[in-house]
Amino acid sequence: MELLSTPHSIEVNNITCDSFRISWSMENSDLERVTHYFIDLNKKENKNSNKFKHRDVPTKLVAKAVPLPMTVRGHWFLSPRTEYSVAVQTAVKQSDGEYLVSGWSETVEFCTGGEA
């Protein structure tokens, strides 16, 4: 099977305290083939914090392919006024259940808003 192109031109907008919209560009030949998106979301460490806390675990989200932009919501993994980095990968689920995946996109940083 033909390889997938790497997503590019990542855009994050409509950011709230617990959601954001994300979109990216990919080759036209991939648009009809892609079945899933993998989203790698990482909380940036606060170097000035001296409070003890467990190390934040990166969040890997898997979503069925939908028209872009797509909204990511999740108060259980997004915190208000917090900096994050995000990258995306596209995938095609094959008949054997395995995934053919693209390379990871560039990483984009954003900060969530305050609580409403």
Tab-separated table of N, CA and C in Angstrom:
chain	number	residue	atom	x	y	z
A	1	MET	N	0.848	-1.186	0.000
A	1	MET	CA	0.000	0.000	0.000
A	1	MET	C	0.889	1.243	0.000
A	2	GLU	N	0.445	2.268	-0.685
A	2	GLU	CA	1.188	3.517	-0.810
A	2	GLU	C	1.281	4.235	0.538
A	3	LEU	N	2.437	4.820	0.826
A	3	LEU	CA	2.646	5.524	2.083
A	3	LEU	C	1.771	6.770	2.177
A	4	LEU	N	1.492	7.180	3.402
A	4	LEU	CA	0.724	8.401	3.652
A	4	LEU	C	1.671	9.587	3.779
A	5	SER	N	1.224	10.738	3.332
A	5	SER	CA	2.023	11.948	3.493
A	5	SER	C	1.920	12.432	4.942
A	6	THR	N	2.912	13.183	5.362
A	6	THR	CA	2.925	13.734	6.717
A	6	THR	C	2.009	14.953	6.775
A	7	PRO	N	1.112	15.027	7.785
A	7	PRO	CA	0.261	16.215	7.929
A	7	PRO	C	1.133	17.464	8.118
A	8	HIS	N	0.661	18.597	7.611
A	8	HIS	CA	1.421	19.838	7.732
A	8	HIS	C	0.462	21.011	7.902
A	9	SER	N	1.017	22.183	8.184
A	9	SER	CA	0.234	23.414	8.383
A	9	SER	C	-0.802	23.229	9.489
A	10	ILE	N	-0.348	22.751	10.635
A	10	ILE	CA	-1.225	22.522	11.788
A	10	ILE	C	-1.742	23.866	12.296
A	11	GLU	N	-3.040	23.939	12.560
A	11	GLU	CA	-3.646	25.142	13.137
A	11	GLU	C	-4.478	24.751	14.344
A	12	VAL	N	-4.270	25.470	15.447
A	12	VAL	CA	-5.058	25.276	16.663
A	12	VAL	C	-5.744	26.603	16.944
A	13	ASN	N	-7.075	26.575	17.108
A	13	ASN	CA	-7.805	27.805	17.406
A	13	ASN	C	-9.049	27.490	18.229
A	14	ASN	N	-9.876	28.502	18.483
A	14	ASN	CA	-11.075	28.365	19.320
A	14	ASN	C	-10.720	27.665	20.635
A	15	ILE	N	-9.664	28.126	21.274
A	15	ILE	CA	-9.151	27.495	22.488
A	15	ILE	C	-9.928	28.002	23.701
A	16	THR	N	-10.417	27.071	24.528
A	16	THR	CA	-11.079	27.404	25.789
A	16	THR	C	-10.296	26.734	26.915
A	17	CYS	N	-10.884	26.708	28.120
A	17	CYS	CA	-10.199	26.066	29.242
A	17	CYS	C	-10.162	24.550	29.101
A	18	ASP	N	-11.077	23.964	28.300
A	18	ASP	CA	-11.109	22.499	28.198
A	18	ASP	C	-11.380	21.981	26.784
A	19	SER	N	-11.097	22.806	25.772
A	19	SER	CA	-11.277	22.335	24.396
A	19	SER	C	-10.463	23.194	23.428
A	20	PHE	N	-10.277	22.657	22.239
A	20	PHE	CA	-9.651	23.411	21.155
A	20	PHE	C	-10.064	22.781	19.835
A	21	ARG	N	-9.938	23.562	18.764
A	21	ARG	CA	-10.191	23.048	17.409
A	21	ARG	C	-8.844	22.917	16.726
A	22	ILE	N	-8.680	21.823	15.998
A	22	ILE	CA	-7.416	21.574	15.320
A	22	ILE	C	-7.688	21.194	13.866
A	23	SER	N	-6.826	21.665	12.993
A	23	SER	CA	-6.920	21.287	11.581
A	23	SER	C	-5.506	21.228	11.016
A	24	TRP	N	-5.383	20.588	9.881
A	24	TRP	CA	-4.100	20.478	9.200
A	24	TRP	C	-4.348	20.191	7.732
A	25	SER	N	-3.293	20.264	6.964
A	25	SER	CA	-3.364	19.948	5.537
A	25	SER	C	-2.710	18.597	5.297
A	26	MET	N	-3.216	17.897	4.283
A	26	MET	CA	-2.593	16.647	3.846
A	26	MET	C	-2.806	16.525	2.349
A	27	GLU	N	-2.072	15.648	1.733
A	27	GLU	CA	-2.170	15.468	0.287
A	27	GLU	C	-3.575	15.019	-0.101
A	28	ASN	N	-4.070	15.532	-1.232
A	28	ASN	CA	-5.413	15.160	-1.701
A	28	ASN	C	-5.578	13.655	-1.849
A	29	SER	N	-4.524	12.970	-2.255
A	29	SER	CA	-4.614	11.517	-2.442
A	29	SER	C	-4.849	10.774	-1.128
A	30	ASP	N	-4.538	11.421	-0.001
A	30	ASP	CA	-4.736	10.787	1.309
A	30	ASP	C	-6.123	11.047	1.889
A	31	LEU	N	-6.795	12.096	1.433
A	31	LEU	CA	-8.068	12.501	2.039
A	31	LEU	C	-9.098	11.374	2.074
A	32	GLU	N	-9.213	10.623	1.004
A	32	GLU	CA	-10.211	9.552	0.929
A	32	GLU	C	-9.769	8.280	1.647
A	33	ARG	N	-8.475	8.124	1.839
A	33	ARG	CA	-7.947	6.885	2.427
A	33	ARG	C	-7.869	6.896	3.943
A	34	VAL	N	-7.611	8.050	4.534
A	34	VAL	CA	-7.371	8.132	5.979
A	34	VAL	C	-8.619	7.716	6.753
A	35	THR	N	-8.424	6.820	7.724
A	35	THR	CA	-9.540	6.342	8.553
A	35	THR	C	-9.447	6.830	9.991
A	36	HIS	N	-8.237	7.184	10.456
A	36	HIS	CA	-8.042	7.581	11.848
A	36	HIS	C	-7.008	8.699	11.950
A	37	TYR	N	-7.138	9.470	13.039
A	37	TYR	CA	-6.153	10.481	13.393
A	37	TYR	C	-5.563	10.093	14.741
A	38	PHE	N	-4.262	10.248	14.891
A	38	PHE	CA	-3.596	10.085	16.176
A	38	PHE	C	-3.119	11.470	16.585
A	39	ILE	N	-3.464	11.886	17.793
A	39	ILE	CA	-3.105	13.213	18.288
A	39	ILE	C	-2.243	13.043	19.531
A	40	ASP	N	-1.061	13.620	19.503
A	40	ASP	CA	-0.108	13.541	20.610
A	40	ASP	C	-0.145	14.875	21.341
A	41	LEU	N	-0.722	14.875	22.533
A	41	LEU	CA	-0.916	16.096	23.318
A	41	LEU	C	-0.041	16.018	24.558
A	42	ASN	N	0.800	17.018	24.763
A	42	ASN	CA	1.709	17.033	25.909
A	42	ASN	C	1.596	18.336	26.671
A	43	LYS	N	1.486	18.229	27.989
A	43	LYS	CA	1.477	19.406	28.848
A	43	LYS	C	2.920	19.851	29.030
A	44	LYS	N	3.158	21.148	28.851
A	44	LYS	CA	4.510	21.665	29.043
A	44	LYS	C	4.757	21.833	30.534
A	45	GLU	N	5.955	21.461	30.969
A	45	GLU	CA	6.287	21.556	32.387
A	45	GLU	C	6.455	23.003	32.797
A	46	ASN	N	5.979	23.311	34.001
A	46	ASN	CA	6.181	24.633	34.577
A	46	ASN	C	7.480	24.585	35.374
A	47	LYS	N	8.523	25.168	34.830
A	47	LYS	CA	9.844	25.113	35.472
A	47	LYS	C	9.878	25.902	36.783
A	48	ASN	N	8.947	26.855	36.971
A	48	ASN	CA	8.957	27.694	38.166
A	48	ASN	C	8.180	27.083	39.320
A	49	SER	N	7.473	26.010	39.072
A	49	SER	CA	6.653	25.411	40.116
A	49	SER	C	7.523	24.605	41.068
A	50	ASN	N	7.389	24.884	42.377
A	50	ASN	CA	8.144	24.108	43.354
A	50	ASN	C	7.221	23.173	44.133
A	51	LYS	N	5.969	23.079	43.721
A	51	LYS	CA	5.035	22.160	44.365
A	51	LYS	C	5.341	20.748	43.904
A	52	PHE	N	5.181	19.789	44.824
A	52	PHE	CA	5.358	18.393	44.437
A	52	PHE	C	4.136	17.961	43.644
A	53	LYS	N	4.366	17.328	42.533
A	53	LYS	CA	3.263	16.761	41.759
A	53	LYS	C	3.809	15.620	40.923
A	54	HIS	N	2.931	14.688	40.576
A	54	HIS	CA	3.388	13.594	39.727
A	54	HIS	C	3.680	14.147	38.342
A	55	ARG	N	4.557	13.492	37.652
A	55	ARG	CA	4.913	13.932	36.294
A	55	ARG	C	3.723	13.699	35.370
A	56	ASP	N	3.408	14.704	34.584
A	56	ASP	CA	2.277	14.576	33.662
A	56	ASP	C	2.584	13.553	32.583
A	57	VAL	N	1.625	12.708	32.323
A	57	VAL	CA	1.775	11.670	31.312
A	57	VAL	C	1.277	12.219	29.981
A	58	PRO	N	2.045	12.057	28.907
A	58	PRO	CA	1.554	12.507	27.600
A	58	PRO	C	0.248	11.799	27.248
A	59	THR	N	-0.622	12.493	26.544
A	59	THR	CA	-1.913	11.943	26.150
A	59	THR	C	-1.889	11.646	24.660
A	60	LYS	N	-2.172	10.416	24.311
A	60	LYS	CA	-2.284	10.024	22.907
A	60	LYS	C	-3.764	9.793	22.626
A	61	LEU	N	-4.325	10.579	21.741
A	61	LEU	CA	-5.735	10.460	21.401
A	61	LEU	C	-5.875	9.788	20.044
A	62	VAL	N	-6.852	8.917	19.928
A	62	VAL	CA	-7.158	8.263	18.655
A	62	VAL	C	-8.578	8.656	18.285
A	63	ALA	N	-8.762	9.164	17.076
A	63	ALA	CA	-10.096	9.579	16.631
A	63	ALA	C	-10.349	9.032	15.238
A	64	LYS	N	-11.595	8.629	14.996
A	64	LYS	CA	-11.964	8.261	13.625
A	64	LYS	C	-11.878	9.523	12.780
A	65	ALA	N	-11.479	9.362	11.540
A	65	ALA	CA	-11.324	10.506	10.645
A	65	ALA	C	-12.664	11.200	10.442
A	66	VAL	N	-12.682	12.498	10.675
A	66	VAL	CA	-13.858	13.344	10.463
A	66	VAL	C	-13.393	14.542	9.642
A	67	PRO	N	-14.331	15.275	9.055
A	67	PRO	CA	-13.927	16.490	8.334
A	67	PRO	C	-13.232	17.467	9.286
A	68	LEU	N	-12.193	18.118	8.800
A	68	LEU	CA	-11.461	19.090	9.608
A	68	LEU	C	-12.051	20.474	9.416
A	69	PRO	N	-11.986	21.367	10.399
A	69	PRO	CA	-11.329	21.177	11.688
A	69	PRO	C	-12.179	20.312	12.621
A	70	MET	N	-11.514	19.669	13.563
A	70	MET	CA	-12.229	18.867	14.544
A	70	MET	C	-12.009	19.476	15.924
A	71	THR	N	-13.007	19.334	16.776
A	71	THR	CA	-12.921	19.856	18.135
A	71	THR	C	-12.451	18.752	19.068
A	72	VAL	N	-11.480	19.093	19.907
A	72	VAL	CA	-10.996	18.175	20.945
A	72	VAL	C	-11.475	18.737	22.270
A	73	ARG	N	-12.277	17.956	23.004
A	73	ARG	CA	-12.802	18.378	24.299
A	73	ARG	C	-12.334	17.388	25.348
A	74	GLY	N	-12.039	17.880	26.528
A	74	GLY	CA	-11.674	16.946	27.580
A	74	GLY	C	-11.193	17.601	28.848
A	75	HIS	N	-12.116	17.858	29.774
A	75	HIS	CA	-11.710	18.449	31.043
A	75	HIS	C	-10.867	17.477	31.864
A	76	TRP	N	-10.889	16.178	31.510
A	76	TRP	CA	-10.090	15.207	32.260
A	76	TRP	C	-8.636	15.205	31.816
A	77	PHE	N	-8.304	15.802	30.656
A	77	PHE	CA	-6.895	15.869	30.259
A	77	PHE	C	-6.445	17.266	29.858
A	78	LEU	N	-7.351	18.251	29.831
A	78	LEU	CA	-6.975	19.640	29.563
A	78	LEU	C	-7.231	20.462	30.819
A	79	SER	N	-6.263	21.280	31.204
A	79	SER	CA	-6.389	22.128	32.384
A	79	SER	C	-6.403	23.594	31.959
A	80	PRO	N	-7.143	24.445	32.697
A	80	PRO	CA	-7.166	25.878	32.367
A	80	PRO	C	-5.775	26.508	32.509
A	81	ARG	N	-5.524	27.542	31.707
A	81	ARG	CA	-4.287	28.329	31.769
A	81	ARG	C	-3.036	27.446	31.777
A	82	THR	N	-2.997	26.506	30.855
A	82	THR	CA	-1.880	25.558	30.796
A	82	THR	C	-1.332	25.510	29.372
A	83	GLU	N	-0.017	25.446	29.255
A	83	GLU	CA	0.619	25.358	27.941
A	83	GLU	C	0.731	23.901	27.509
A	84	TYR	N	0.416	23.662	26.238
A	84	TYR	CA	0.476	22.320	25.660
A	84	TYR	C	1.218	22.363	24.336
A	85	SER	N	1.705	21.205	23.929
A	85	SER	CA	2.201	21.027	22.567
A	85	SER	C	1.396	19.891	21.951
A	86	VAL	N	1.179	19.983	20.637
A	86	VAL	CA	0.367	18.978	19.956
A	86	VAL	C	0.977	18.671	18.589
A	87	ALA	N	0.910	17.395	18.218
A	87	ALA	CA	1.331	16.937	16.893
A	87	ALA	C	0.308	15.905	16.432
A	88	VAL	N	0.186	15.721	15.129
A	88	VAL	CA	-0.799	14.766	14.605
A	88	VAL	C	-0.161	13.807	13.606
A	89	GLN	N	-0.814	12.677	13.484
A	89	GLN	CA	-0.414	11.630	12.556
A	89	GLN	C	-1.708	11.096	11.953
A	90	THR	N	-1.705	10.764	10.683
A	90	THR	CA	-2.890	10.171	10.061
A	90	THR	C	-2.630	8.688	9.840
A	91	ALA	N	-3.716	7.918	9.738
A	91	ALA	CA	-3.558	6.469	9.609
A	91	ALA	C	-4.674	5.872	8.772
A	92	VAL	N	-4.364	4.732	8.172
A	92	VAL	CA	-5.348	3.933	7.442
A	92	VAL	C	-5.387	2.574	8.129
A	93	LYS	N	-6.576	2.195	8.624
A	93	LYS	CA	-6.714	0.869	9.224
A	93	LYS	C	-6.819	-0.142	8.090
A	94	GLN	N	-5.936	-1.129	8.113
A	94	GLN	CA	-5.877	-2.126	7.050
A	94	GLN	C	-6.737	-3.341	7.395
A	95	SER	N	-6.957	-4.199	6.437
A	95	SER	CA	-7.838	-5.359	6.618
A	95	SER	C	-7.350	-6.309	7.710
A	96	ASP	N	-6.033	-6.322	7.983
A	96	ASP	CA	-5.510	-7.195	9.041
A	96	ASP	C	-5.574	-6.546	10.420
A	97	GLY	N	-6.163	-5.334	10.501
A	97	GLY	CA	-6.298	-4.636	11.775
A	97	GLY	C	-5.121	-3.743	12.115
A	98	GLU	N	-4.040	-3.865	11.380
A	98	GLU	CA	-2.877	-3.007	11.595
A	98	GLU	C	-3.121	-1.651	10.931
A	99	TYR	N	-2.316	-0.650	11.337
A	99	TYR	CA	-2.441	0.686	10.771
A	99	TYR	C	-1.238	1.024	9.905
A	100	LEU	N	-1.494	1.621	8.758
A	100	LEU	CA	-0.469	2.268	7.950
A	100	LEU	C	-0.491	3.724	8.405
A	101	VAL	N	0.632	4.245	8.900
A	101	VAL	CA	0.627	5.585	9.487
A	101	VAL	C	1.560	6.532	8.743
A	102	SER	N	1.224	7.807	8.825
A	102	SER	CA	2.078	8.857	8.272
A	102	SER	C	3.166	9.173	9.292
A	103	GLY	N	4.074	10.050	8.908
A	103	GLY	CA	5.012	10.587	9.885
A	103	GLY	C	4.278	11.570	10.789
A	104	TRP	N	4.884	11.910	11.933
A	104	TRP	CA	4.288	12.910	12.822
A	104	TRP	C	4.462	14.296	12.208
A	105	SER	N	3.455	15.126	12.380
A	105	SER	CA	3.520	16.515	11.914
A	105	SER	C	4.512	17.297	12.768
A	106	GLU	N	4.711	18.545	12.386
A	106	GLU	CA	5.459	19.445	13.249
A	106	GLU	C	4.655	19.640	14.537
A	107	THR	N	5.327	20.055	15.592
A	107	THR	CA	4.673	20.292	16.880
A	107	THR	C	4.242	21.751	16.955
A	108	VAL	N	3.027	21.973	17.447
A	108	VAL	CA	2.486	23.318	17.618
A	108	VAL	C	2.186	23.510	19.101
A	109	GLU	N	2.472	24.705	19.616
A	109	GLU	CA	2.211	24.994	21.025
A	109	GLU	C	1.026	25.932	21.156
A	110	PHE	N	0.274	25.759	22.254
A	110	PHE	CA	-0.848	26.648	22.549
A	110	PHE	C	-1.089	26.653	24.050
A	111	CYS	N	-1.884	27.612	24.514
A	111	CYS	CA	-2.205	27.724	25.935
A	111	CYS	C	-3.718	27.772	26.081
A	112	THR	N	-4.251	26.965	27.007
A	112	THR	CA	-5.695	26.965	27.240
A	112	THR	C	-6.099	28.242	27.970
A	113	GLY	N	-7.377	28.588	27.849
A	113	GLY	CA	-7.907	29.775	28.489
A	113	GLY	C	-8.222	29.540	29.957
A	114	GLY	N	-8.637	30.617	30.628
A	114	GLY	CA	-9.050	30.502	32.024
A	114	GLY	C	-10.444	29.918	32.118
A	115	GLU	N	-10.838	29.545	33.329
A	115	GLU	CA	-12.169	28.968	33.526
A	115	GLU	C	-13.233	30.036	33.326
A	116	ALA	N	-14.374	29.608	32.815
A	116	ALA	CA	-15.476	30.546	32.537
A	116	ALA	C	-16.157	30.973	33.812
